Amino acid sequence: MAGETTMTIIGNLTADPEIRTTNGGQTVANFTIASTPRNFNKGSNQWDDGPTLFMRYNAWRDLAEHCSATLSKGVRVIAQGRLSQRSYQAQDGTNRTVWELTVDEIGPSLRYATAQVTRTNHAGPTAYGNPTAPAPAVKPAANEAAATDPWNLPDSTDEY
């Protein structure tokens, strides 16, 4: 989306994603990522932790389901999303403002862990993050190994 502020944050989930369904029937997962910068202190010859940034995230629809099924407390993730601000009135009558990121992409960091990728079928036409675009046509696999390959996508010469 043009003109939106996007951010990429690397950090650890502070709790398991909380998944719920809105009144409109949309699935949403909410979670917090803690990101702590580390700097090497030449004087003490040690790593020093900086102030931790706690950022609240929300993921929608299929991505919410995938986050809930895949991510858990303590997992190091790389998350990219669109920053937004919203204001509301708390139950005590005070006005509050929160900053949130709507997740566009998220996955585990493979720097200190491994992951097993399982490709899912799209429930609807959500090609490349555009809910109004038609899903790309995937050609039938030539053999069983290719059919189970999670990276078995059409190449750039295929028509959509």
Coordinates of C-alpha atoms in Angstrom, one line a residue:
M1 CA 0.0 0.0 0.0
A2 CA 1.5 3.3 -1.1
G3 CA 2.4 5.9 1.5
E4 CA 2.2 3.6 4.6
T5 CA 5.0 3.3 7.1
T6 CA 6.5 -0.2 7.0
M7 CA 8.8 -1.6 9.6
T8 CA 10.8 -4.8 10.0
I9 CA 11.5 -6.0 13.5
I10 CA 13.6 -9.0 14.7
G11 CA 12.9 -10.1 18.2
N12 CA 11.3 -12.7 20.5
L13 CA 7.6 -13.4 21.1
T14 CA 6.7 -12.5 24.7
A15 CA 3.8 -14.9 24.8
D16 CA 1.9 -17.3 22.5
P17 CA -0.2 -15.5 19.9
E18 CA -3.8 -14.9 21.1
I19 CA -6.3 -15.8 18.4
R20 CA -9.9 -14.6 18.2
T21 CA -12.7 -14.0 15.8
T22 CA -14.1 -10.5 15.3
N23 CA -17.9 -9.7 15.3
G24 CA -17.5 -9.5 11.5
G25 CA -16.2 -13.1 11.3
Q26 CA -12.5 -12.2 10.6
T27 CA -9.8 -14.2 12.4
V28 CA -7.1 -12.1 14.1
A29 CA -4.0 -13.1 16.1
N30 CA -2.4 -10.6 18.5
F31 CA 1.1 -10.9 19.9
T32 CA 4.0 -8.8 21.2
I33 CA 7.6 -9.0 19.9
A34 CA 10.4 -7.8 22.2
S35 CA 13.5 -6.5 20.4
T36 CA 16.6 -5.7 22.4
P37 CA 19.6 -4.1 20.7
R38 CA 23.0 -5.4 21.7
N39 CA 26.2 -3.3 21.5
F40 CA 29.8 -4.4 22.1
N41 CA 31.4 -2.3 24.8
K42 CA 35.2 -2.2 24.0
G43 CA 36.0 -0.9 27.4
S44 CA 34.5 -3.8 29.3
N45 CA 35.0 -6.3 26.4
Q46 CA 31.4 -7.4 26.8
W47 CA 28.1 -7.1 25.1
D48 CA 25.6 -4.6 26.6
D49 CA 21.9 -4.8 26.2
G50 CA 20.1 -1.6 25.2
P51 CA 16.5 -0.7 26.0
T52 CA 13.9 -3.3 24.9
L53 CA 11.2 -2.2 22.4
F54 CA 7.9 -4.1 23.0
M55 CA 5.8 -3.8 19.8
R56 CA 2.3 -5.1 19.5
Y57 CA 1.4 -6.9 16.3
N58 CA -1.8 -8.2 14.7
A59 CA -2.2 -10.7 11.9
W60 CA -5.4 -11.3 10.0
R61 CA -7.2 -14.2 8.3
D62 CA -5.0 -17.1 7.1
L63 CA -1.9 -15.4 8.4
A64 CA -3.5 -15.3 11.9
E65 CA -4.1 -19.1 11.8
H66 CA -0.6 -19.7 10.6
C67 CA 0.9 -17.6 13.4
S68 CA -1.2 -19.3 16.0
A69 CA -0.2 -22.8 14.7
T70 CA 3.5 -22.1 14.2
L71 CA 4.7 -19.4 16.7
S72 CA 5.0 -19.7 20.4
K73 CA 6.5 -17.8 23.4
G74 CA 10.2 -17.2 23.1
V75 CA 10.5 -17.9 19.3
R76 CA 12.8 -15.5 17.5
V77 CA 11.0 -14.0 14.5
I78 CA 11.5 -11.6 11.7
A79 CA 8.3 -9.6 11.2
Q80 CA 7.5 -7.0 8.6
G81 CA 4.3 -4.9 8.8
R82 CA 2.5 -1.6 8.5
L83 CA 2.7 0.8 11.4
S84 CA -0.5 2.4 12.6
Q85 CA -1.6 4.5 15.5
R86 CA -5.1 4.4 17.1
S87 CA -6.6 6.2 20.0
Y88 CA -9.3 5.1 22.4
Q89 CA -10.9 5.9 25.7
A90 CA -10.0 3.5 28.5
Q91 CA -12.6 2.2 31.0
D92 CA -11.3 4.7 33.6
G93 CA -12.1 7.6 31.1
T94 CA -8.5 8.4 30.2
N95 CA -7.6 8.8 26.5
R96 CA -4.9 6.4 25.3
T97 CA -2.9 6.0 22.1
V98 CA -1.3 2.8 21.0
W99 CA 1.1 1.9 18.2
E100 CA 0.5 -1.4 16.4
L101 CA 1.9 -3.2 13.4
T102 CA -0.3 -5.1 11.0
V103 CA 1.8 -8.1 9.9
D104 CA 2.4 -8.6 6.2
E105 CA 5.1 -11.2 6.5
I106 CA 6.5 -13.1 9.5
G107 CA 8.6 -16.1 10.0
P108 CA 11.0 -17.7 12.5
S109 CA 14.6 -16.6 12.4
L110 CA 16.9 -19.4 11.2
R111 CA 20.0 -17.9 12.8
Y112 CA 19.8 -20.0 16.0
A113 CA 17.0 -22.5 15.0
T114 CA 15.7 -24.7 12.2
A115 CA 12.2 -24.8 10.8
Q116 CA 10.1 -27.2 8.7
V117 CA 8.1 -25.4 6.1
T118 CA 4.7 -26.8 5.0
R119 CA 3.0 -25.0 2.2
T120 CA -0.8 -24.6 2.6
N121 CA -3.4 -24.2 -0.1
H122 CA -5.0 -20.8 -0.3
A123 CA -8.6 -20.7 1.0
G124 CA -9.5 -18.0 -1.4
P125 CA -8.0 -15.6 -4.0
T126 CA -5.3 -14.0 -1.9
A127 CA -2.4 -14.0 -4.3
Y128 CA 0.7 -12.1 -3.2
G129 CA -1.1 -10.3 -0.3
N130 CA -3.8 -8.8 -2.6
P131 CA -7.2 -10.2 -1.6
T132 CA -8.8 -9.1 -4.8
A133 CA -6.1 -10.7 -7.2
P134 CA -6.8 -14.1 -8.6
A135 CA -4.7 -16.9 -7.1
P136 CA -1.8 -18.0 -9.4
A137 CA -2.3 -21.2 -11.3
V138 CA 0.1 -23.9 -10.2
K139 CA 0.9 -26.5 -12.8
P140 CA 0.5 -30.2 -11.8
A141 CA 3.8 -31.7 -10.5
A142 CA 5.7 -34.1 -12.7
N143 CA 6.4 -36.5 -9.9
E144 CA 5.5 -37.1 -6.2
A145 CA 8.6 -35.5 -4.9
A146 CA 7.9 -32.3 -6.7
A147 CA 4.3 -32.3 -5.5
T148 CA 5.4 -32.3 -1.8
D149 CA 8.1 -29.6 -2.4
P150 CA 7.0 -26.5 -0.5
W151 CA 8.9 -24.3 -3.0
N152 CA 7.3 -25.8 -6.1
L153 CA 5.9 -22.6 -7.5
P154 CA 5.3 -21.6 -11.1
D155 CA 8.3 -19.8 -12.6
S156 CA 8.2 -16.3 -14.1
T157 CA 7.3 -17.6 -17.6
D158 CA 4.0 -19.2 -16.4
E159 CA 0.9 -17.2 -17.1
Y160 CA -1.5 -16.4 -14.3

